[in-house]
């Protein structure tokens, strides 16, 4: 395949998670009667620019369509993160009622609502209709579209340029990342700022977070590769924060290459050096990824088989995309796990892709009383464990599987 960043030939497979359906393609009862579409879930490394990536087996508009069921506001910890971000950006960049804030992949308005509360004009750009309509219902202006250079030009003509553009957990979701980032060049005011947040591939490998790999994530990013991406599109990373979200992410602060207002901090050079020291530019850095993924697979299957033999019942909580990657890689279905609970109304009543596990409201935990509950979105495990601590009244235990299988609420 051709690298989507630098166009070099890229044939080095660092991880093969077998054939899987799209992780956010939740099924209706009618869909269960039809054939699901599967594609290889193979991760390639480009030795020229250090970008980890998947081939675009599914088009973006196939993956992020009207039925897309991820609503950011269902996580209280993510809302807290969004509010903290808004407060920090307003203070740092002195945003006022005369400023303009755009968010690309604005989902259900989970972030822009905090700028709206401060009377700062904002605009969301969101390709999935259901989430965009939820934002509009909150009074947040939202365009239902994918960002491209062409669409960015149209937006500037209609709404003007932005002083701040937020892009949280979207850069990895874009097949044509050069055209996408080129849109930011067009949208940003002369001394404007864009921030990109994305899971750090360094943490993915070190934390065995292979379940964050799925078809909707076309790329797996580090500052080394993102710096190159920005530079070839006339932009510059002038600061970077390491943050805790999604198992360890980066927030990269971006301006126009020629902007004199934003001085590049030592954080950028320090993190680039840390990536180099970790060996992220070498094939050896990824050598244990497949072995560690297989270890998780064998441990999970062994655990579930043992519970089945003991007549103990197992359910899961959080119908997250990462859970679908995990279950489909491990070949888990209804014979070993009975059901999955999720707080998102858009997912309830549907079925997990591949495994076909039914997705039920959280109340099902209390009516069905499983013995073990696998928390699939391990990045918010403490939030889920705290919200449903009362499962301990009948002796149920929570567990996570990444980076290794661990039973949580044990004494």
PDB file of C-alpha atoms in Angstrom, residues 203-407:
ATOM      1  CA  UNK A 203       1.250   4.676  24.772  1.00  0.00           C
ATOM      2  CA  UNK A 204      -0.633   2.266  22.518  1.00  0.00           C
ATOM      3  CA  UNK A 205       2.426   0.058  22.200  1.00  0.00           C
ATOM      4  CA  UNK A 206       3.698   0.435  25.767  1.00  0.00           C
ATOM      5  CA  UNK A 207       0.214  -0.166  27.211  1.00  0.00           C
ATOM      6  CA  UNK A 208      -0.760  -3.028  24.867  1.00  0.00           C
ATOM      7  CA  UNK A 209      -3.779  -0.985  23.750  1.00  0.00           C
ATOM      8  CA  UNK A 210      -4.289  -2.991  20.567  1.00  0.00           C
ATOM      9  CA  UNK A 211      -8.063  -2.812  21.004  1.00  0.00           C
ATOM     10  CA  UNK A 212      -7.940   0.860  19.978  1.00  0.00           C
ATOM     11  CA  UNK A 213      -7.135  -0.364  16.473  1.00  0.00           C
ATOM     12  CA  UNK A 214     -10.202  -0.557  14.236  1.00  0.00           C
ATOM     13  CA  UNK A 215     -11.202   0.352  10.709  1.00  0.00           C
ATOM     14  CA  UNK A 216     -12.508   3.785  11.718  1.00  0.00           C
ATOM     15  CA  UNK A 217      -8.975   4.643  12.908  1.00  0.00           C
ATOM     16  CA  UNK A 218      -7.076   4.927   9.650  1.00  0.00           C
ATOM     17  CA  UNK A 219      -3.887   6.235  11.343  1.00  0.00           C
ATOM     18  CA  UNK A 220      -1.994   5.826  14.666  1.00  0.00           C
ATOM     19  CA  UNK A 221      -0.079   8.943  15.495  1.00  0.00           C
ATOM     20  CA  UNK A 222       3.028  10.246  17.197  1.00  0.00           C
ATOM     21  CA  UNK A 223       4.434  13.770  17.293  1.00  0.00           C
ATOM     22  CA  UNK A 224       7.170  12.746  14.855  1.00  0.00           C
ATOM     23  CA  UNK A 225       4.692  11.886  12.096  1.00  0.00           C
ATOM     24  CA  UNK A 226       2.253  14.700  12.931  1.00  0.00           C
ATOM     25  CA  UNK A 227       5.052  17.292  12.793  1.00  0.00           C
ATOM     26  CA  UNK A 228       5.813  16.187   9.238  1.00  0.00           C
ATOM     27  CA  UNK A 229       2.110  16.226   8.332  1.00  0.00           C
ATOM     28  CA  UNK A 230       1.733  19.790   9.598  1.00  0.00           C
ATOM     29  CA  UNK A 231       4.872  21.091   7.947  1.00  0.00           C
ATOM     30  CA  UNK A 232       3.967  19.804   4.515  1.00  0.00           C
ATOM     31  CA  UNK A 233       0.663  21.661   4.851  1.00  0.00           C
ATOM     32  CA  UNK A 234       2.078  25.034   5.916  1.00  0.00           C
ATOM     33  CA  UNK A 235       1.492  24.612   9.642  1.00  0.00           C
ATOM     34  CA  UNK A 236       3.713  24.379  12.722  1.00  0.00           C
ATOM     35  CA  UNK A 237       3.400  22.613  16.064  1.00  0.00           C
ATOM     36  CA  UNK A 238       4.340  25.274  18.638  1.00  0.00           C
ATOM     37  CA  UNK A 239       3.438  23.392  21.823  1.00  0.00           C
ATOM     38  CA  UNK A 240       2.325  19.954  22.989  1.00  0.00           C
ATOM     39  CA  UNK A 241       0.780  18.542  26.157  1.00  0.00           C
ATOM     40  CA  UNK A 242       0.748  14.930  27.262  1.00  0.00           C
ATOM     41  CA  UNK A 243      -2.742  14.199  28.617  1.00  0.00           C
ATOM     42  CA  UNK A 244      -4.339  11.162  30.233  1.00  0.00           C
ATOM     43  CA  UNK A 245      -7.386  10.651  28.005  1.00  0.00           C
ATOM     44  CA  UNK A 246      -7.800   7.395  26.059  1.00  0.00           C
ATOM     45  CA  UNK A 247      -4.916   5.708  27.806  1.00  0.00           C
ATOM     46  CA  UNK A 248      -2.439   8.499  27.026  1.00  0.00           C
ATOM     47  CA  UNK A 249      -2.901  11.173  24.368  1.00  0.00           C
ATOM     48  CA  UNK A 250      -1.223  14.245  22.942  1.00  0.00           C
ATOM     49  CA  UNK A 251      -2.687  17.702  22.546  1.00  0.00           C
ATOM     50  CA  UNK A 252      -0.720  19.464  19.827  1.00  0.00           C
ATOM     51  CA  UNK A 253      -1.026  23.253  19.481  1.00  0.00           C
ATOM     52  CA  UNK A 254      -0.767  24.391  15.859  1.00  0.00           C
ATOM     53  CA  UNK A 255      -0.376  27.718  14.087  1.00  0.00           C
ATOM     54  CA  UNK A 256       0.544  28.928  10.607  1.00  0.00           C
ATOM     55  CA  UNK A 257       4.215  28.322   9.829  1.00  0.00           C
ATOM     56  CA  UNK A 258       4.759  32.040   9.324  1.00  0.00           C
ATOM     57  CA  UNK A 259       2.992  33.186  12.516  1.00  0.00           C
ATOM     58  CA  UNK A 260       5.315  35.210  14.756  1.00  0.00           C
ATOM     59  CA  UNK A 261       2.840  35.328  17.638  1.00  0.00           C
ATOM     60  CA  UNK A 262       3.313  31.724  18.764  1.00  0.00           C
ATOM     61  CA  UNK A 263       6.835  30.765  19.840  1.00  0.00           C
ATOM     62  CA  UNK A 264       7.693  27.088  19.686  1.00  0.00           C
ATOM     63  CA  UNK A 265       8.190  25.727  23.198  1.00  0.00           C
ATOM     64  CA  UNK A 266      10.729  23.225  24.467  1.00  0.00           C
ATOM     65  CA  UNK A 267       7.863  20.762  24.964  1.00  0.00           C
ATOM     66  CA  UNK A 268       7.959  20.018  21.243  1.00  0.00           C
ATOM     67  CA  UNK A 269      11.659  19.212  21.005  1.00  0.00           C
ATOM     68  CA  UNK A 270      11.583  17.336  24.325  1.00  0.00           C
ATOM     69  CA  UNK A 271       8.771  15.038  23.190  1.00  0.00           C
ATOM     70  CA  UNK A 272      10.325  14.452  19.778  1.00  0.00           C
ATOM     71  CA  UNK A 273      13.500  13.419  21.570  1.00  0.00           C
ATOM     72  CA  UNK A 274      11.545  11.162  23.938  1.00  0.00           C
ATOM     73  CA  UNK A 275       9.953   9.405  20.953  1.00  0.00           C
ATOM     74  CA  UNK A 276      13.332   8.910  19.370  1.00  0.00           C
ATOM     75  CA  UNK A 277      14.799   7.591  22.625  1.00  0.00           C
ATOM     76  CA  UNK A 278      11.909   5.136  22.956  1.00  0.00           C
ATOM     77  CA  UNK A 279      12.798   3.791  19.513  1.00  0.00           C
ATOM     78  CA  UNK A 280       9.546   4.779  17.818  1.00  0.00           C
ATOM     79  CA  UNK A 281      11.510   5.175  14.569  1.00  0.00           C
ATOM     80  CA  UNK A 282      12.570   1.512  14.612  1.00  0.00           C
ATOM     81  CA  UNK A 283      10.846  -1.729  13.673  1.00  0.00           C
ATOM     82  CA  UNK A 284      11.980  -3.246  16.979  1.00  0.00           C
ATOM     83  CA  UNK A 285       9.709  -0.887  18.926  1.00  0.00           C
ATOM     84  CA  UNK A 286       6.689  -2.817  17.593  1.00  0.00           C
ATOM     85  CA  UNK A 287       8.201  -6.287  17.893  1.00  0.00           C
ATOM     86  CA  UNK A 288       6.196  -7.396  20.954  1.00  0.00           C
ATOM     87  CA  UNK A 289       2.837  -5.912  19.934  1.00  0.00           C
ATOM     88  CA  UNK A 290       1.500  -9.085  18.289  1.00  0.00           C
ATOM     89  CA  UNK A 291       2.798 -11.321  21.091  1.00  0.00           C
ATOM     90  CA  UNK A 292       1.195  -9.168  23.786  1.00  0.00           C
ATOM     91  CA  UNK A 293      -2.122  -9.060  21.924  1.00  0.00           C
ATOM     92  CA  UNK A 294      -2.103 -12.843  21.658  1.00  0.00           C
ATOM     93  CA  UNK A 295      -1.390 -13.133  25.381  1.00  0.00           C
ATOM     94  CA  UNK A 296      -4.498 -11.080  26.160  1.00  0.00           C
ATOM     95  CA  UNK A 297      -6.545 -13.219  23.773  1.00  0.00           C
ATOM     96  CA  UNK A 298      -5.489 -16.485  25.393  1.00  0.00           C
ATOM     97  CA  UNK A 299      -5.990 -15.170  28.935  1.00  0.00           C
ATOM     98  CA  UNK A 300      -9.474 -13.848  28.172  1.00  0.00           C
ATOM     99  CA  UNK A 301     -10.619 -17.025  26.451  1.00  0.00           C
ATOM    100  CA  UNK A 302      -9.233 -19.153  29.290  1.00  0.00           C
ATOM    101  CA  UNK A 303     -10.987 -16.985  31.880  1.00  0.00           C
ATOM    102  CA  UNK A 304     -14.340 -17.134  30.085  1.00  0.00           C
ATOM    103  CA  UNK A 305     -14.141 -20.885  29.520  1.00  0.00           C
ATOM    104  CA  UNK A 306     -13.357 -21.400  33.207  1.00  0.00           C
ATOM    105  CA  UNK A 307     -16.369 -19.300  34.268  1.00  0.00           C
ATOM    106  CA  UNK A 308     -18.561 -21.287  31.899  1.00  0.00           C
ATOM    107  CA  UNK A 309     -17.394 -24.554  33.455  1.00  0.00           C
ATOM    108  CA  UNK A 310     -18.210 -23.162  36.914  1.00  0.00           C
ATOM    109  CA  UNK A 311     -21.682 -22.027  35.750  1.00  0.00           C
ATOM    110  CA  UNK A 312     -20.808 -18.399  36.395  1.00  0.00           C
ATOM    111  CA  UNK A 313     -22.341 -15.775  34.151  1.00  0.00           C
ATOM    112  CA  UNK A 314     -20.379 -13.040  32.386  1.00  0.00           C
ATOM    113  CA  UNK A 315     -21.626  -9.774  30.867  1.00  0.00           C
ATOM    114  CA  UNK A 316     -19.875  -6.635  29.640  1.00  0.00           C
ATOM    115  CA  UNK A 317     -20.349  -2.915  30.112  1.00  0.00           C
ATOM    116  CA  UNK A 318     -19.758  -0.255  27.461  1.00  0.00           C
ATOM    117  CA  UNK A 319     -20.497  -1.161  23.846  1.00  0.00           C
ATOM    118  CA  UNK A 320     -17.333   0.642  22.790  1.00  0.00           C
ATOM    119  CA  UNK A 321     -15.580   0.230  19.456  1.00  0.00           C
ATOM    120  CA  UNK A 322     -12.503  -1.006  21.314  1.00  0.00           C
ATOM    121  CA  UNK A 323     -14.634  -3.743  22.848  1.00  0.00           C
ATOM    122  CA  UNK A 324     -15.665  -4.890  19.397  1.00  0.00           C
ATOM    123  CA  UNK A 325     -12.052  -5.137  18.280  1.00  0.00           C
ATOM    124  CA  UNK A 326     -11.225  -7.144  21.407  1.00  0.00           C
ATOM    125  CA  UNK A 327     -14.174  -9.546  21.191  1.00  0.00           C
ATOM    126  CA  UNK A 328     -13.837 -10.109  17.448  1.00  0.00           C
ATOM    127  CA  UNK A 329     -10.093 -10.731  17.668  1.00  0.00           C
ATOM    128  CA  UNK A 330     -10.725 -13.210  20.476  1.00  0.00           C
ATOM    129  CA  UNK A 331     -13.728 -14.831  18.767  1.00  0.00           C
ATOM    130  CA  UNK A 332     -16.055 -14.043  21.696  1.00  0.00           C
ATOM    131  CA  UNK A 333     -19.807 -14.378  21.197  1.00  0.00           C
ATOM    132  CA  UNK A 334     -22.967 -15.166  23.145  1.00  0.00           C
ATOM    133  CA  UNK A 335     -21.844 -18.596  24.301  1.00  0.00           C
ATOM    134  CA  UNK A 336     -19.289 -17.032  26.661  1.00  0.00           C
ATOM    135  CA  UNK A 337     -20.594 -13.483  27.261  1.00  0.00           C
ATOM    136  CA  UNK A 338     -24.346 -13.009  27.616  1.00  0.00           C
ATOM    137  CA  UNK A 339     -24.926  -9.313  26.885  1.00  0.00           C
ATOM    138  CA  UNK A 340     -23.432  -5.820  26.928  1.00  0.00           C
ATOM    139  CA  UNK A 341     -24.860  -2.805  28.752  1.00  0.00           C
ATOM    140  CA  UNK A 342     -24.454   0.759  27.528  1.00  0.00           C
ATOM    141  CA  UNK A 343     -25.794   4.141  28.652  1.00  0.00           C
ATOM    142  CA  UNK A 344     -26.143   5.489  25.103  1.00  0.00           C
ATOM    143  CA  UNK A 345     -29.763   5.300  23.967  1.00  0.00           C
ATOM    144  CA  UNK A 346     -28.578   5.122  20.342  1.00  0.00           C
ATOM    145  CA  UNK A 347     -26.897   1.763  21.025  1.00  0.00           C
ATOM    146  CA  UNK A 348     -29.540   0.158  23.221  1.00  0.00           C
ATOM    147  CA  UNK A 349     -31.633  -2.450  21.413  1.00  0.00           C
ATOM    148  CA  UNK A 350     -28.907  -3.059  18.847  1.00  0.00           C
ATOM    149  CA  UNK A 351     -26.266  -5.771  18.597  1.00  0.00           C
ATOM    150  CA  UNK A 352     -22.484  -5.679  18.647  1.00  0.00           C
ATOM    151  CA  UNK A 353     -20.900  -6.152  15.195  1.00  0.00           C
ATOM    152  CA  UNK A 354     -19.337  -9.556  14.725  1.00  0.00           C
ATOM    153  CA  UNK A 355     -20.160 -11.025  18.128  1.00  0.00           C
ATOM    154  CA  UNK A 356     -23.886 -10.142  17.830  1.00  0.00           C
ATOM    155  CA  UNK A 357     -24.154  -9.604  21.596  1.00  0.00           C
ATOM    156  CA  UNK A 358     -27.340  -7.707  22.520  1.00  0.00           C
ATOM    157  CA  UNK A 359     -26.841  -4.170  23.863  1.00  0.00           C
ATOM    158  CA  UNK A 360     -29.099  -3.488  26.830  1.00  0.00           C
ATOM    159  CA  UNK A 361     -29.662  -0.542  29.203  1.00  0.00           C
ATOM    160  CA  UNK A 362     -27.516  -0.469  32.376  1.00  0.00           C
ATOM    161  CA  UNK A 363     -30.539  -1.631  34.383  1.00  0.00           C
ATOM    162  CA  UNK A 364     -30.051  -5.087  32.897  1.00  0.00           C
ATOM    163  CA  UNK A 365     -27.093  -5.586  35.241  1.00  0.00           C
ATOM    164  CA  UNK A 366     -29.467  -5.454  38.186  1.00  0.00           C
ATOM    165  CA  UNK A 367     -32.216  -7.612  36.726  1.00  0.00           C
ATOM    166  CA  UNK A 368     -29.898 -10.303  35.334  1.00  0.00           C
ATOM    167  CA  UNK A 369     -27.143 -10.173  37.968  1.00  0.00           C
ATOM    168  CA  UNK A 370     -24.075 -11.573  36.197  1.00  0.00           C
ATOM    169  CA  UNK A 371     -21.138 -12.807  38.254  1.00  0.00           C
ATOM    170  CA  UNK A 372     -18.507 -10.912  36.236  1.00  0.00           C
ATOM    171  CA  UNK A 373     -18.744  -7.705  34.210  1.00  0.00           C
ATOM    172  CA  UNK A 374     -16.035  -6.893  31.659  1.00  0.00           C
ATOM    173  CA  UNK A 375     -15.533  -3.127  31.320  1.00  0.00           C
ATOM    174  CA  UNK A 376     -14.754  -2.714  27.637  1.00  0.00           C
ATOM    175  CA  UNK A 377     -13.954   1.050  27.613  1.00  0.00           C
ATOM    176  CA  UNK A 378     -11.101   0.588  30.085  1.00  0.00           C
ATOM    177  CA  UNK A 379     -10.160   4.266  29.764  1.00  0.00           C
ATOM    178  CA  UNK A 380     -13.254   5.164  31.840  1.00  0.00           C
ATOM    179  CA  UNK A 381     -13.252   2.045  34.033  1.00  0.00           C
ATOM    180  CA  UNK A 382     -13.184   4.023  37.286  1.00  0.00           C
ATOM    181  CA  UNK A 383     -16.217   6.034  36.171  1.00  0.00           C
ATOM    182  CA  UNK A 384     -18.198   2.873  35.381  1.00  0.00           C
ATOM    183  CA  UNK A 385     -17.065   1.021  38.491  1.00  0.00           C
ATOM    184  CA  UNK A 386     -18.074   3.954  40.701  1.00  0.00           C
ATOM    185  CA  UNK A 387     -21.466   4.426  39.013  1.00  0.00           C
ATOM    186  CA  UNK A 388     -22.338   0.736  39.445  1.00  0.00           C
ATOM    187  CA  UNK A 389     -20.568  -0.131  42.679  1.00  0.00           C
ATOM    188  CA  UNK A 390     -23.794  -1.669  44.006  1.00  0.00           C
ATOM    189  CA  UNK A 391     -23.275  -4.774  41.830  1.00  0.00           C
ATOM    190  CA  UNK A 392     -21.100  -5.918  44.724  1.00  0.00           C
ATOM    191  CA  UNK A 393     -24.286  -6.544  46.746  1.00  0.00           C
ATOM    192  CA  UNK A 394     -24.754  -9.860  44.925  1.00  0.00           C
ATOM    193  CA  UNK A 395     -21.014 -10.521  44.665  1.00  0.00           C
ATOM    194  CA  UNK A 396     -20.439  -9.426  41.070  1.00  0.00           C
ATOM    195  CA  UNK A 397     -16.957  -8.300  40.107  1.00  0.00           C
ATOM    196  CA  UNK A 398     -15.749  -5.926  37.422  1.00  0.00           C
ATOM    197  CA  UNK A 399     -12.715  -6.687  35.303  1.00  0.00           C
ATOM    198  CA  UNK A 400     -10.659  -5.081  32.562  1.00  0.00           C
ATOM    199  CA  UNK A 401      -8.658  -6.928  29.934  1.00  0.00           C
ATOM    200  CA  UNK A 402      -6.199  -4.278  28.687  1.00  0.00           C
ATOM    201  CA  UNK A 403      -3.227  -4.224  29.150  1.00  0.00           C
ATOM    202  CA  UNK A 404      -3.688  -7.532  31.027  1.00  0.00           C
ATOM    203  CA  UNK A 405      -6.716  -9.265  32.494  1.00  0.00           C
ATOM    204  CA  UNK A 406      -7.419  -7.820  35.955  1.00  0.00           C
ATOM    205  CA  UNK A 407     -10.347  -8.291  38.350  1.00  0.00           C
TER     206      UNK A 407
END
